[in-house]
Amino acid sequence: VPPKSLANLECPIAQSLEVIGDRWSLLIMRDALDGFTRFDEFEANLGIAPNTLSRRLAGLVEAGLLERRQYSERPPRQEYVATSRARELRPVLVALYAWGVRGQKPGARTMVLVDAESGDEIEPVLVDKQTGRPLVEITALFAAGPAAHQPIRDRLDPDARVERRQRSG
Amino acid sequence: VPPKSLANLECPIAQSLEVIGDRWSLLIMRDALDGFTRFDEFEANLGIAPNTLSRRLAGLVEAGLLERRQYSERPPRQEYVATSRARELRPVLVALYAWGVRGQKPGARTMVLVDAESGDEIEPVLVDKQTGRPLVEITALFAAGPAAHQPIRDRLDPDARVERRQRSG
């Protein structure tokens, strides 16, 4: 069921989730970005039902995240290759990883993000590209952009936000 | 349907998606982190069916992302407040936002991440906390951690990855 509210129509978070907002789609993209391309590889990695996998792959092709490519003529067989738009999803996967491992003791780690060259662990943090300041140190908030219509303006209204903050403590 | 493969059991991305891996849960958390707390607020913001919203809120309470708090005694009414674990989800939402607005012309923006104090737009990028290097400039990859068992070791095997890279071009 897609989000139907008018404010959601103009929210980029909701728009992104329209495309990749279920765990299967993101897990398929995780594998595709790691070079897996074939139906039976996704099936084995994910423990997903074949008909569910077919539907998700078709949706991801339609969304421009995977491209079909024929890898065998006889029998005709297709594989699925991540597009450049898909590669831009890496920060989403890295953020989900960072949230998942937060608070884990080093010895308890089952998966670690590393620099392929040095082998050193990478601790990913978000910063503002211009100033280099970590986002946790900035009071960052979402505001209405120039093309915003009334529903999302109302949702992002600064005065209403202050009121909510007082209420929610 | 939760991911069932053995490798997924030890993948932090899959673990995170177990908790917040549907678009409703993430949209509810987006609103909760923006100070919305009440059932009818979530309902109006999201255009979500009440029974679906009830189920999602209960799941997010169980997962430790929302806390129930009574705000009225007569009639007894509860609201839902984001926990500290929930606040750690911000980078995931910011990454989804960044992916959603990528390629949009400035004038076409409907929602913009800004510094609340200066009003300046924030362009979020992931860097390594230690070195400050942007992740796009590092060959970052996920490797098996010390507590990894065989299924995820196989999935993250470096030699197999090199082979796949050659194949997927």
Coordinates of C-alpha atoms in Angstrom, one line a residue:
Chain A
V1 CA 0.0 0.0 0.0
P2 CA 1.7 3.2 -1.1
P3 CA 1.6 6.3 1.1
K4 CA -1.4 8.4 0.0
S5 CA -1.3 11.6 1.9
L6 CA -0.6 14.8 -0.1
A7 CA 2.3 15.7 2.1
N8 CA 4.0 12.4 1.4
L9 CA 3.7 13.0 -2.4
E10 CA 6.2 15.8 -2.0
C11 CA 8.5 14.1 0.6
P12 CA 11.7 12.6 -0.8
I13 CA 11.9 10.1 2.0
A14 CA 8.4 8.8 1.1
Q15 CA 9.3 8.9 -2.6
S16 CA 12.5 6.8 -2.0
L17 CA 10.5 4.3 0.1
E18 CA 8.0 4.0 -2.8
V19 CA 10.8 2.4 -4.8
I20 CA 12.8 0.5 -2.2
G21 CA 10.5 0.5 0.8
D22 CA 10.4 -3.2 1.6
R23 CA 13.1 -5.3 3.1
W24 CA 13.3 -7.7 0.1
S25 CA 14.0 -4.9 -2.4
L26 CA 16.8 -3.5 -0.2
L27 CA 18.3 -6.9 0.4
I28 CA 18.3 -7.6 -3.3
M29 CA 20.0 -4.3 -3.9
R30 CA 22.5 -5.1 -1.2
D31 CA 23.4 -8.3 -3.0
A32 CA 23.3 -6.7 -6.5
L33 CA 25.8 -4.0 -5.3
D34 CA 28.0 -6.8 -4.1
G35 CA 28.1 -8.3 -7.6
F36 CA 25.5 -11.0 -7.4
T37 CA 23.5 -11.0 -10.6
R38 CA 21.6 -14.3 -11.0
F39 CA 18.2 -15.4 -10.0
D40 CA 19.4 -18.5 -8.2
E41 CA 22.1 -16.5 -6.3
F42 CA 19.5 -14.0 -5.0
E43 CA 17.2 -16.9 -4.2
A44 CA 19.9 -18.8 -2.2
N45 CA 21.2 -15.7 -0.4
L46 CA 17.8 -14.4 0.6
G47 CA 15.8 -17.6 1.2
I48 CA 13.0 -15.8 -0.8
A49 CA 10.2 -17.5 -2.6
P50 CA 10.8 -17.6 -6.4
N51 CA 7.5 -15.8 -7.3
T52 CA 8.3 -13.0 -4.7
L53 CA 11.8 -12.7 -6.1
S54 CA 10.5 -12.5 -9.7
R55 CA 8.1 -9.7 -8.8
R56 CA 10.7 -7.7 -6.9
L57 CA 13.3 -8.1 -9.7
A58 CA 10.8 -6.8 -12.2
G59 CA 9.9 -3.9 -10.0
L60 CA 13.6 -3.0 -9.5
V61 CA 14.1 -3.2 -13.3
E62 CA 11.1 -0.9 -13.9
A63 CA 12.5 1.5 -11.2
G64 CA 15.8 1.8 -13.1
L65 CA 17.8 0.1 -10.3
L66 CA 18.6 -3.2 -12.2
E67 CA 19.3 -3.8 -15.8
R68 CA 18.5 -7.1 -17.5
R69 CA 21.4 -8.6 -19.5
Q70 CA 21.5 -11.9 -21.4
Y71 CA 24.4 -14.1 -20.3
S72 CA 23.5 -17.3 -22.2
E73 CA 21.9 -17.8 -25.6
R74 CA 21.1 -21.5 -25.4
P75 CA 19.2 -21.7 -23.2
P76 CA 18.4 -18.0 -23.1
R77 CA 19.2 -16.7 -19.6
Q78 CA 19.1 -13.2 -18.2
E79 CA 21.0 -11.8 -15.2
Y80 CA 20.4 -8.5 -13.3
V81 CA 23.1 -5.9 -13.1
A82 CA 23.0 -2.8 -10.8
T83 CA 22.7 0.6 -12.5
S84 CA 24.4 3.8 -11.6
R85 CA 21.2 4.9 -9.8
A86 CA 21.4 1.7 -7.8
R87 CA 25.0 2.4 -6.8
E88 CA 23.8 5.7 -5.3
L89 CA 21.9 3.5 -2.8
R90 CA 25.1 2.6 -1.0
P91 CA 24.7 5.3 1.7
V92 CA 21.3 3.9 2.6
L93 CA 22.7 0.4 3.1
V94 CA 25.7 1.8 5.0
A95 CA 23.3 3.8 7.3
L96 CA 21.3 0.6 7.9
Y97 CA 24.5 -1.3 8.7
A98 CA 25.7 1.4 11.1
W99 CA 22.3 1.4 12.9
G100 CA 22.4 -2.4 13.1
V101 CA 25.9 -2.6 14.6
R102 CA 25.5 0.3 16.9
G103 CA 26.3 -0.8 20.5
Q104 CA 27.7 -4.2 19.4
K105 CA 30.9 -5.1 21.1
P106 CA 33.8 -5.4 18.6
G107 CA 34.2 -9.2 19.3
A108 CA 30.5 -9.7 18.6
R109 CA 30.6 -8.3 15.1
T110 CA 29.6 -10.7 12.3
M111 CA 30.0 -8.1 9.5
V112 CA 32.3 -5.1 9.4
L113 CA 32.7 -2.3 6.9
V114 CA 36.4 -2.1 5.9
D115 CA 38.7 -0.2 3.6
A116 CA 39.4 -2.8 0.9
E117 CA 43.0 -1.5 0.5
S118 CA 44.1 -1.1 4.1
G119 CA 41.7 -3.6 5.7
D120 CA 41.0 -0.9 8.4
E121 CA 37.5 -0.7 9.8
I122 CA 35.4 2.2 8.5
E123 CA 33.2 4.0 10.9
P124 CA 30.7 5.8 8.7
V125 CA 29.3 9.2 9.9
L126 CA 27.3 11.8 8.0
V127 CA 28.8 15.3 7.6
D128 CA 27.8 18.4 5.7
K129 CA 29.8 18.4 2.5
Q130 CA 30.3 22.2 2.6
T131 CA 31.4 22.7 6.2
G132 CA 32.6 19.1 7.1
R133 CA 30.5 19.3 10.3
P134 CA 29.1 16.1 11.6
L135 CA 25.3 16.1 11.3
V136 CA 25.0 15.1 15.0
E137 CA 26.5 18.4 15.9
I138 CA 24.1 20.5 13.8
T139 CA 20.5 21.1 14.5
A140 CA 19.5 19.8 11.1
L141 CA 15.9 19.8 10.0
F142 CA 13.8 19.3 6.9
A143 CA 12.2 22.5 5.6
A144 CA 9.8 23.2 2.7
G145 CA 11.6 23.7 -0.6
P146 CA 10.8 26.3 -3.3
A147 CA 8.5 23.9 -5.2
A148 CA 6.6 22.8 -2.1
H149 CA 2.8 22.9 -2.1
Q150 CA 0.6 23.6 1.0
P151 CA 0.3 20.1 2.5
I152 CA 4.0 19.6 2.9
R153 CA 4.4 23.3 3.9
D154 CA 1.9 22.6 6.7
R155 CA 3.7 19.4 7.7
L156 CA 7.1 21.1 7.9
D157 CA 5.8 24.4 9.4
P158 CA 8.5 25.7 11.8
D159 CA 6.0 27.1 14.4
A160 CA 4.1 23.9 14.6
R161 CA 7.4 22.0 15.0
V162 CA 8.4 24.2 18.0
E163 CA 5.0 23.5 19.6
R164 CA 5.4 19.8 19.1
R165 CA 8.9 19.9 20.6
Q166 CA 7.6 21.5 23.7
R167 CA 4.9 18.8 23.9
S168 CA 7.0 15.8 23.2
G169 CA 9.8 16.9 25.5
Chain B
V1 CA 7.9 -12.4 5.6
P2 CA 11.3 -12.2 7.4
P3 CA 14.5 -13.0 5.6
K4 CA 15.3 -16.6 6.5
S5 CA 18.7 -17.4 5.1
L6 CA 21.5 -18.2 7.5
A7 CA 23.7 -15.5 6.1
N8 CA 21.0 -12.9 6.6
L9 CA 20.7 -13.9 10.3
E10 CA 24.2 -12.4 10.8
C11 CA 23.9 -9.4 8.4
P12 CA 23.3 -6.1 10.3
I13 CA 21.5 -4.7 7.2
A14 CA 19.0 -7.6 7.3
Q15 CA 18.7 -7.2 11.1
S16 CA 17.9 -3.5 10.7
L17 CA 15.3 -4.2 8.1
E18 CA 13.7 -6.8 10.3
V19 CA 12.8 -3.9 12.6
I20 CA 12.1 -1.0 10.2
G21 CA 12.0 -2.7 6.8
D22 CA 8.7 -1.5 5.5
R23 CA 7.8 1.9 4.3
W24 CA 5.1 2.5 7.0
S25 CA 7.5 1.9 9.9
L26 CA 10.1 4.3 8.5
L27 CA 7.5 7.0 7.7
I28 CA 6.1 6.7 11.2
M29 CA 9.6 7.1 12.6
R30 CA 10.2 10.1 10.3
D31 CA 7.2 11.7 11.9
A32 CA 8.0 10.6 15.4
L33 CA 11.5 12.1 15.1
D34 CA 9.8 15.3 13.9
G35 CA 7.9 15.5 17.2
F36 CA 4.5 14.0 16.1
T37 CA 3.3 11.7 18.9
R38 CA -0.5 11.1 18.5
F39 CA -2.4 8.4 16.7
D40 CA -4.5 10.9 14.8
E41 CA -1.5 12.9 13.7
F42 CA 0.2 9.8 12.3
E43 CA -3.0 8.8 10.7
A44 CA -3.5 12.2 9.0
N45 CA 0.1 12.6 8.0
L46 CA 0.4 9.2 6.4
G47 CA -3.0 8.5 5.0
I48 CA -2.7 5.0 6.7
A49 CA -5.5 2.7 7.7
P50 CA -6.1 2.8 11.5
N51 CA -5.6 -1.0 12.0
T52 CA -2.4 -0.9 10.0
L53 CA -1.2 2.1 12.1
S54 CA -2.1 0.3 15.3
R55 CA -0.1 -2.8 14.3
R56 CA 2.9 -0.8 13.2
L57 CA 2.9 1.4 16.4
A58 CA 2.8 -1.8 18.6
G59 CA 5.6 -3.3 16.7
L60 CA 7.7 -0.1 17.0
V61 CA 7.0 0.0 20.8
E62 CA 8.1 -3.7 21.0
A63 CA 11.3 -3.0 19.1
G64 CA 12.2 -0.2 21.5
L65 CA 11.8 2.7 19.0
L66 CA 8.7 4.2 20.5
E67 CA 7.6 4.6 24.1
R68 CA 4.0 4.9 25.2
R69 CA 3.1 7.8 27.4
Q70 CA -0.2 8.7 28.9
Y71 CA -1.2 12.3 28.1
S72 CA -4.8 12.4 29.3
E73 CA -6.4 10.6 32.3
R74 CA -10.0 11.2 31.4
P75 CA -10.4 9.8 28.9
P76 CA -7.2 7.7 29.2
R77 CA -5.1 8.5 26.1
Q78 CA -1.6 7.5 25.1
E79 CA 0.9 9.1 22.8
Y80 CA 4.1 7.6 21.3
V81 CA 7.4 9.2 21.9
A82 CA 10.7 8.4 20.0
T83 CA 13.4 6.7 22.1
S84 CA 17.1 7.3 22.0
R85 CA 17.5 4.2 19.8
A86 CA 15.0 5.8 17.4
R87 CA 17.0 9.0 17.2
E88 CA 19.9 6.9 16.0
L89 CA 17.8 6.2 12.9
R90 CA 18.2 9.8 11.6
P91 CA 21.1 8.9 9.3
V92 CA 18.9 6.3 7.6
L93 CA 16.2 8.8 7.0
V94 CA 18.8 11.4 5.8
A95 CA 20.3 8.8 3.4
L96 CA 16.8 8.1 2.0
Y97 CA 16.2 11.8 1.6
A98 CA 19.6 12.3 -0.1
W99 CA 18.9 9.5 -2.5
G100 CA 15.4 10.9 -3.2
V101 CA 16.6 14.4 -4.1
R102 CA 19.6 13.4 -6.0
G103 CA 19.5 14.9 -9.5
Q104 CA 16.6 17.3 -8.6
K105 CA 17.1 20.8 -9.8
P106 CA 17.3 23.3 -6.9
G107 CA 14.0 25.0 -8.0
A108 CA 12.2 21.7 -8.1
R109 CA 12.9 20.9 -4.4
T110 CA 9.9 20.3 -2.2
M111 CA 11.9 19.5 0.9
V112 CA 15.3 20.5 1.9
L113 CA 17.6 19.6 4.8
V114 CA 18.8 22.8 6.4
D115 CA 20.9 23.9 9.4
A116 CA 18.2 25.2 11.8
E117 CA 20.4 28.0 13.0
S118 CA 21.8 29.4 9.8
G119 CA 19.1 28.2 7.4
D120 CA 21.8 27.0 5.0
E121 CA 21.2 23.9 3.1
I122 CA 23.0 20.8 4.3
E123 CA 24.4 18.4 1.7
P124 CA 24.8 15.1 3.7
V125 CA 27.8 12.8 2.7
L126 CA 29.2 9.8 4.5
V127 CA 32.8 9.9 5.6
D128 CA 35.0 7.7 7.7
K129 CA 35.1 9.1 11.2
Q130 CA 38.8 8.3 11.7
T131 CA 40.2 9.7 8.5
G132 CA 37.5 12.0 7.4
R133 CA 37.7 10.5 3.9
P134 CA 34.4 10.5 1.9
L135 CA 33.2 6.9 1.5
V136 CA 32.8 7.5 -2.3
E137 CA 36.6 7.8 -2.5
I138 CA 37.3 4.7 -0.5
T139 CA 36.8 1.1 -1.8
A140 CA 34.7 0.2 1.1
L141 CA 33.3 -3.3 1.4
F142 CA 31.6 -5.5 4.0
A143 CA 33.9 -8.2 5.4
A144 CA 33.2 -11.0 7.9
G145 CA 33.6 -10.0 11.5
P146 CA 35.2 -12.0 14.3
A147 CA 31.9 -13.6 15.4
A148 CA 30.8 -14.6 11.8
H149 CA 29.7 -18.2 11.2
Q150 CA 30.2 -20.0 7.9
P151 CA 27.2 -18.9 5.9
I152 CA 28.0 -15.2 6.1
R153 CA 31.7 -15.9 5.7
D154 CA 30.8 -17.6 2.4
R155 CA 28.6 -14.7 1.4
L156 CA 31.3 -12.2 2.1
D157 CA 34.3 -14.3 0.8
P158 CA 36.8 -11.9 -0.9
D159 CA 37.8 -14.4 -3.7
A160 CA 34.2 -15.0 -4.7
R161 CA 33.6 -11.3 -4.7
V162 CA 36.5 -10.7 -7.1
E163 CA 35.1 -13.4 -9.4
R164 CA 31.7 -11.8 -9.3
R165 CA 33.1 -8.4 -10.1
Q166 CA 34.8 -9.7 -13.2
R167 CA 31.5 -11.3 -14.3
S168 CA 29.2 -8.3 -13.6
G169 CA 31.6 -5.8 -15.1

